[in-house]
Tab-separated table of C-alpha atoms in Angstrom:
chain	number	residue	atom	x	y	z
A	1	UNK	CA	0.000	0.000	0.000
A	2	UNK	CA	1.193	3.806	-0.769
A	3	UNK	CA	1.069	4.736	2.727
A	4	UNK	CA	2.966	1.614	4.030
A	5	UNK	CA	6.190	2.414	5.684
A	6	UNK	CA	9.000	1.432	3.914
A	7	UNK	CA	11.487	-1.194	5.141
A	8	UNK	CA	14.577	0.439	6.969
A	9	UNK	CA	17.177	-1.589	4.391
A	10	UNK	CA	15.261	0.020	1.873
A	11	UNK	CA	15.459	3.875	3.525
A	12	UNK	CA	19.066	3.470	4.038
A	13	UNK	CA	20.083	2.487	0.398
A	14	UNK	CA	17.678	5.450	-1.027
A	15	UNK	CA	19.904	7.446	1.801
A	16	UNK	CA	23.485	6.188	0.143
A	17	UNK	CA	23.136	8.524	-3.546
A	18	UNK	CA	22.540	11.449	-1.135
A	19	UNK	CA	25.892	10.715	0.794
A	20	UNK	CA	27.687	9.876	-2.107
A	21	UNK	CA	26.781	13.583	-3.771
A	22	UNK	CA	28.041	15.120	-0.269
A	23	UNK	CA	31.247	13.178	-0.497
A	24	UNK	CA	31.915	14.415	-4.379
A	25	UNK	CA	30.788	18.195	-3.014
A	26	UNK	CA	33.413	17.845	-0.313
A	27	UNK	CA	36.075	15.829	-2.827
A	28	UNK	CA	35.725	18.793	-5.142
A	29	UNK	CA	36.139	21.593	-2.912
A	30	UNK	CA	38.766	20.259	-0.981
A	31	UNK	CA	40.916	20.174	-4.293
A	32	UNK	CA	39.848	23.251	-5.205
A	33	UNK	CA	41.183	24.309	-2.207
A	34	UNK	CA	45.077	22.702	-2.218
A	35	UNK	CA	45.111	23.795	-6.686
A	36	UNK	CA	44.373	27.485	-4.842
A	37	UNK	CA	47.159	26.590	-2.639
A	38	UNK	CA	49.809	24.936	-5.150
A	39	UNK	CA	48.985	28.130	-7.231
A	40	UNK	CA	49.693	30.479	-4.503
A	41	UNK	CA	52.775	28.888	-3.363
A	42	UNK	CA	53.666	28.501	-7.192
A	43	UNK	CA	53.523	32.375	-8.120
A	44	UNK	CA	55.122	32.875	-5.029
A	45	UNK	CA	57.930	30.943	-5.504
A	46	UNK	CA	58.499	32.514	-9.142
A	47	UNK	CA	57.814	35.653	-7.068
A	48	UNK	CA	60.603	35.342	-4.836
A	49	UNK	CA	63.129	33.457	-7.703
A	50	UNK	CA	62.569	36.756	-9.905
A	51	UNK	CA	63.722	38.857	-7.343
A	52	UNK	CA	66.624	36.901	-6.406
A	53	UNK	CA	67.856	37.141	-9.871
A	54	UNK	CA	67.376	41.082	-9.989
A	55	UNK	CA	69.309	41.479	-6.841
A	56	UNK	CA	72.006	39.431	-8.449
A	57	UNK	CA	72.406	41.143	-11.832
A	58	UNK	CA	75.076	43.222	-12.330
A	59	UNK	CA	74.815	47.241	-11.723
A	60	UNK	CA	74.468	49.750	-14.153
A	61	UNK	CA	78.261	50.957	-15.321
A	62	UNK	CA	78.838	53.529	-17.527
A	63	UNK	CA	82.206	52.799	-19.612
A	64	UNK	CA	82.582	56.950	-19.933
A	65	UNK	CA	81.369	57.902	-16.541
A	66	UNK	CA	80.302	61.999	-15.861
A	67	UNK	CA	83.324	64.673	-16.144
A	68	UNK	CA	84.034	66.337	-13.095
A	69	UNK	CA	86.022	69.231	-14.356
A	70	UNK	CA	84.730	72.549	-13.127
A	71	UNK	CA	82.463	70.525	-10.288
A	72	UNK	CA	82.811	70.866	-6.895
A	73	UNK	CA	84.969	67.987	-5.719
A	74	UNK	CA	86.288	67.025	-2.311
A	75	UNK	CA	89.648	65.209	-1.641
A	76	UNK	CA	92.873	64.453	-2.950
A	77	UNK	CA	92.570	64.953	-6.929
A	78	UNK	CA	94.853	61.628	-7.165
A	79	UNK	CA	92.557	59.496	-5.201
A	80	UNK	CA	91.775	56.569	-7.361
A	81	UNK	CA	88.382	56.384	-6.331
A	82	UNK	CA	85.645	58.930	-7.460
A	83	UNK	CA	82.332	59.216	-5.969
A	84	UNK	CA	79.849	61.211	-7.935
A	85	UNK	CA	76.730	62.424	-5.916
A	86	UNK	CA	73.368	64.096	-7.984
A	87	UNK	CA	71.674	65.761	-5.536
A	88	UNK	CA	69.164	68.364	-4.681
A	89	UNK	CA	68.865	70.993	-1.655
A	90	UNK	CA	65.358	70.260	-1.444
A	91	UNK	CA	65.370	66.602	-1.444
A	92	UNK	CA	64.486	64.846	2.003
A	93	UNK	CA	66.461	61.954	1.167
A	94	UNK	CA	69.455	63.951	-0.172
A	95	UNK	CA	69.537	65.640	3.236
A	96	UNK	CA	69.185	62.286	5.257
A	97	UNK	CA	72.376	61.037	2.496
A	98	UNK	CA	74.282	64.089	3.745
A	99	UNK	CA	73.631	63.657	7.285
A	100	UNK	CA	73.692	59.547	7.486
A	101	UNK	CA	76.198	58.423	4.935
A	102	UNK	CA	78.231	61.296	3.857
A	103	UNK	CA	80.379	61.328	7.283
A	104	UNK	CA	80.942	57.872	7.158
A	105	UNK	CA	82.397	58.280	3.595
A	106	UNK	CA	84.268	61.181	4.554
A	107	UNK	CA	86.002	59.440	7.883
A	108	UNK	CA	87.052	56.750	6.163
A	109	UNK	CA	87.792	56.956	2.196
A	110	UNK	CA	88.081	60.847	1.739
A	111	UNK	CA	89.862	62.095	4.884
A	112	UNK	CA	92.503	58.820	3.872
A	113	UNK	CA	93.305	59.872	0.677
A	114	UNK	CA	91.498	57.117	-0.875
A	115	UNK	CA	88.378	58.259	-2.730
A	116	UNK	CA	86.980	61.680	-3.674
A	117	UNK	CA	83.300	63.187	-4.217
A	118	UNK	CA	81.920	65.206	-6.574
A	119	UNK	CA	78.638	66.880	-6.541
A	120	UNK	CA	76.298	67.657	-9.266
A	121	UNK	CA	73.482	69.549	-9.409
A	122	UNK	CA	70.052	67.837	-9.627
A	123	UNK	CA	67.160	69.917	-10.259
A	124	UNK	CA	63.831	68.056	-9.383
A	125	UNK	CA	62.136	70.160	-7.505
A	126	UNK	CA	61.538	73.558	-9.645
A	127	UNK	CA	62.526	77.086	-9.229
A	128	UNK	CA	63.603	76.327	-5.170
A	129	UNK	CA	66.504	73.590	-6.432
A	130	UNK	CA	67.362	75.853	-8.822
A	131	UNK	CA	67.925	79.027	-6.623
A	132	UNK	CA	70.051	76.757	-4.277
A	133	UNK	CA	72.009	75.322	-7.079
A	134	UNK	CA	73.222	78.723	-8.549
A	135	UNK	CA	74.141	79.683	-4.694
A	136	UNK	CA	76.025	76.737	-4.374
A	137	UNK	CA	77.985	77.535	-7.411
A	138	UNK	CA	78.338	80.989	-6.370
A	139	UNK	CA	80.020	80.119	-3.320
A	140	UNK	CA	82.573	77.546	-5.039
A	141	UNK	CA	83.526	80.098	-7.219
A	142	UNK	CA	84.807	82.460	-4.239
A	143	UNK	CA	86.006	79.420	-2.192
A	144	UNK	CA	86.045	75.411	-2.996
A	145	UNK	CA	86.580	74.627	0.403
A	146	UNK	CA	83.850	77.003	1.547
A	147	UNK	CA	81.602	75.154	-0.734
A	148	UNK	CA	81.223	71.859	1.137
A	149	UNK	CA	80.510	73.960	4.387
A	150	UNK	CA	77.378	75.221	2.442
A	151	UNK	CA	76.597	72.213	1.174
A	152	UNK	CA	76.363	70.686	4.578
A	153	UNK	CA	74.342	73.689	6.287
A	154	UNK	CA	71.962	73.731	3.767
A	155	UNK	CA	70.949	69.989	4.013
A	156	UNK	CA	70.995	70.874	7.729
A	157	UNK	CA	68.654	73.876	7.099
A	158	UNK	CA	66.057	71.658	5.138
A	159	UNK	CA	63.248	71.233	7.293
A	160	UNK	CA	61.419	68.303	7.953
A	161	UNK	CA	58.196	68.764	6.817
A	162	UNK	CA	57.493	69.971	2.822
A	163	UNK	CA	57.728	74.118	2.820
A	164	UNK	CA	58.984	76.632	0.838
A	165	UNK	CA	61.838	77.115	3.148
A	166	UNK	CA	64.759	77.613	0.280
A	167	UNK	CA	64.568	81.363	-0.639
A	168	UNK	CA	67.231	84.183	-0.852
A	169	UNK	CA	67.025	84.805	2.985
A	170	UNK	CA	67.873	81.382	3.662
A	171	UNK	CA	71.060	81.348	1.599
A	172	UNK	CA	71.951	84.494	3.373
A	173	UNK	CA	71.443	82.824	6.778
A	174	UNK	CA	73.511	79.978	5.643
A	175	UNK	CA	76.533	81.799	4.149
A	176	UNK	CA	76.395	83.792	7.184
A	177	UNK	CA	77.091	80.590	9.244
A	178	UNK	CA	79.963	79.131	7.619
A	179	UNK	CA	83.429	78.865	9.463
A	180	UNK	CA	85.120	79.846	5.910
A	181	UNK	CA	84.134	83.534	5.733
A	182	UNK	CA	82.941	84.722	1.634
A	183	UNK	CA	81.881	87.975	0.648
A	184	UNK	CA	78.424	87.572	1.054
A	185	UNK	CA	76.824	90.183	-0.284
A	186	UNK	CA	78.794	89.186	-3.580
A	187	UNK	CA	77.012	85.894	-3.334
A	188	UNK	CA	73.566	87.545	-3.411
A	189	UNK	CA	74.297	89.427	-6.131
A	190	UNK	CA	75.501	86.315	-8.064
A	191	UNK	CA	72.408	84.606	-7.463
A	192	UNK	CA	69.764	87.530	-8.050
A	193	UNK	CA	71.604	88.063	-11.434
A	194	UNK	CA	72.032	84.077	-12.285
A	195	UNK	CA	75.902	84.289	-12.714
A	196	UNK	CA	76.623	80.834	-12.532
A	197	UNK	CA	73.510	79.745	-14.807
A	198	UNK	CA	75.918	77.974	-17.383
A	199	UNK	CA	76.962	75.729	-14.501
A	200	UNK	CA	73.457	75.168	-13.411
A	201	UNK	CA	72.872	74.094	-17.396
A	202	UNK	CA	75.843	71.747	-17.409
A	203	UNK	CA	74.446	70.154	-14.421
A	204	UNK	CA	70.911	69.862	-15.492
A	205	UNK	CA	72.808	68.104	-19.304
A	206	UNK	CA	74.430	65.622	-17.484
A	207	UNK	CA	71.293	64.943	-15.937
A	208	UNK	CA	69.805	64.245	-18.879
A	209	UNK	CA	72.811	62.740	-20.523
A	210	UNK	CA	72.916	60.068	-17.811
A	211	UNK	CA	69.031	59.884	-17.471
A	212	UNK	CA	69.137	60.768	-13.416
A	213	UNK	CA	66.150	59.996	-12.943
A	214	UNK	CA	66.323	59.724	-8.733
A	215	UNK	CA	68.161	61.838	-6.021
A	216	UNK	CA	69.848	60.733	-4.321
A	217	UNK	CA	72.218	59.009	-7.070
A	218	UNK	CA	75.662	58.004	-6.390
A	219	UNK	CA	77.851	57.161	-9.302
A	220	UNK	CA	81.591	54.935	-8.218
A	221	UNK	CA	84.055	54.947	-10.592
A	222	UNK	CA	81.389	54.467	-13.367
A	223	UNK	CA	79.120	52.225	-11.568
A	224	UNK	CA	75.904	53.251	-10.387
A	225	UNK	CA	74.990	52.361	-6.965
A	226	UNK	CA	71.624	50.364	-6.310
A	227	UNK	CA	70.917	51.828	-2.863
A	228	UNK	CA	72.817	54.979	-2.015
A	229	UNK	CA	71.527	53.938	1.317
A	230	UNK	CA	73.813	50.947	1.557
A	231	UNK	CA	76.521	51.548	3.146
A	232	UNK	CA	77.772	47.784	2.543
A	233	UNK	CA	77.155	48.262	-0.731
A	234	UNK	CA	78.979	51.192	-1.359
A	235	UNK	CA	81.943	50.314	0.691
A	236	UNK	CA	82.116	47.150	-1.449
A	237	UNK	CA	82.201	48.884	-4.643
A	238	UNK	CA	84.700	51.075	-3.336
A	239	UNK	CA	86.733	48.482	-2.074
A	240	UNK	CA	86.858	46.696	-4.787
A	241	UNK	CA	88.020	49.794	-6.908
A	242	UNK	CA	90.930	50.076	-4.582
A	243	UNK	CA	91.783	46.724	-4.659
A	244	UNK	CA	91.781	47.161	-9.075
């Protein structure tokens, strides 16, 4: 009859399809799940393998590296090392260069004989970088030993938040403060009237020339330096220049 209970042996093998479709739904998900995984752990491992091999290639050299005639240059002029720096008076991380790495640099490769640094004008941040560059050239024009002393102050006048801090005034304030006296009402002159301009414009072409495209950069005897922020890095290149 229709309304006959069925036999339990016959409920429970009606029951086994529906069991069997819950153990495929769980089957299939669960591999879903670990083919996720494998690809996860796949692209990661290509991930990581990719940038092992970029932080193994070779750095950038440049087989006719920038002149440094008519630049700025600290140290002995027969040091067989030379460190080329393109940087800006209103870059943050040119100041934290000056104030972090520079020193070390100079205690240890400069001071010695060893190595020498040049400094070239980078102009990425408009009409402020350029008013600090044509001071800077002003003052190595009255005094190359002076000039380092204003390089230094004005990293150490560079505020730390974004302003338009770098303006005539300032310059004043900073010439005022160096140990090496210069005439500076000469040096305002120079910069209100753009004296040194054509030294600004070589900068700015070797710039381009060498397609700067980051300040800090620091160029070693024709190789470019990954992280200017390395000092392990730098000292190796260096090392190994001195040990050529």
């Amino acid at each position: 009859m229709s309304g006959k209970p069925k036999p339990k042996t016959q409920r429970a093998r009606n029951a086994r399809p529906r069991r069997s479709t819950q153990a495929k739904n769980k089957n299939s998900a669960k591999s879903l799940v670990l083919y996720t995984t494998a690809l996860v752990v796949l692209f990661l491992a290509i991930f990581m393998i990719n940038r092992a091999m970029n932080d193994h290639q070779d750095a950038k050299r440049y087989d006719d590296p920038p002149s440094i005639v008519n630049q700025p240059v600290i140290g002995s002029e027969q040091a067989k090392v030379t460190l080329i720096e393109f940087g800006d008076y209103k870059c943050p991380s040119c100041k934290q260069w000056s104030e972090r790495i520079y020193p070390q640099l100079k205690a240890q490769y400069i001071d010695s004989g060893q190595a020498k640094l040049a400094f070239i004008n980078t102009l990425f941040h408009g009409e402020e970088s350029r008013l600090g560059a044509l001071a800077g050239e002003a003052v190595l024009a009255q005094n190359k030993e002076a000039f380092w002393e204003f390089n230094e102050a004005m990293f150490a006048a560079q505020p730390d938040y974004e302003s338009a801090w770098l303006t005539e005034q300032k310059i004043k304030e900073v010439a005022d403060s160096l140990p090496t006296r210069i005439d500076a009402q000469k040096l305002m002159d120079d910069v209100a009237n753009g004296t040194t301009s054509s030294q600004v414009d070589l900068d700015t072409s070797l710039v381009n020339k060498y397609r700067i495209n980051q300040t800090p950069t620091l160029i070693i005897n024709g190789t470019v330096v990954k992280n200017p922020f390395d000092i392990n890095e730098i000292k190796s290149i260096i090392d190994q220049n001195l040990g050529d």
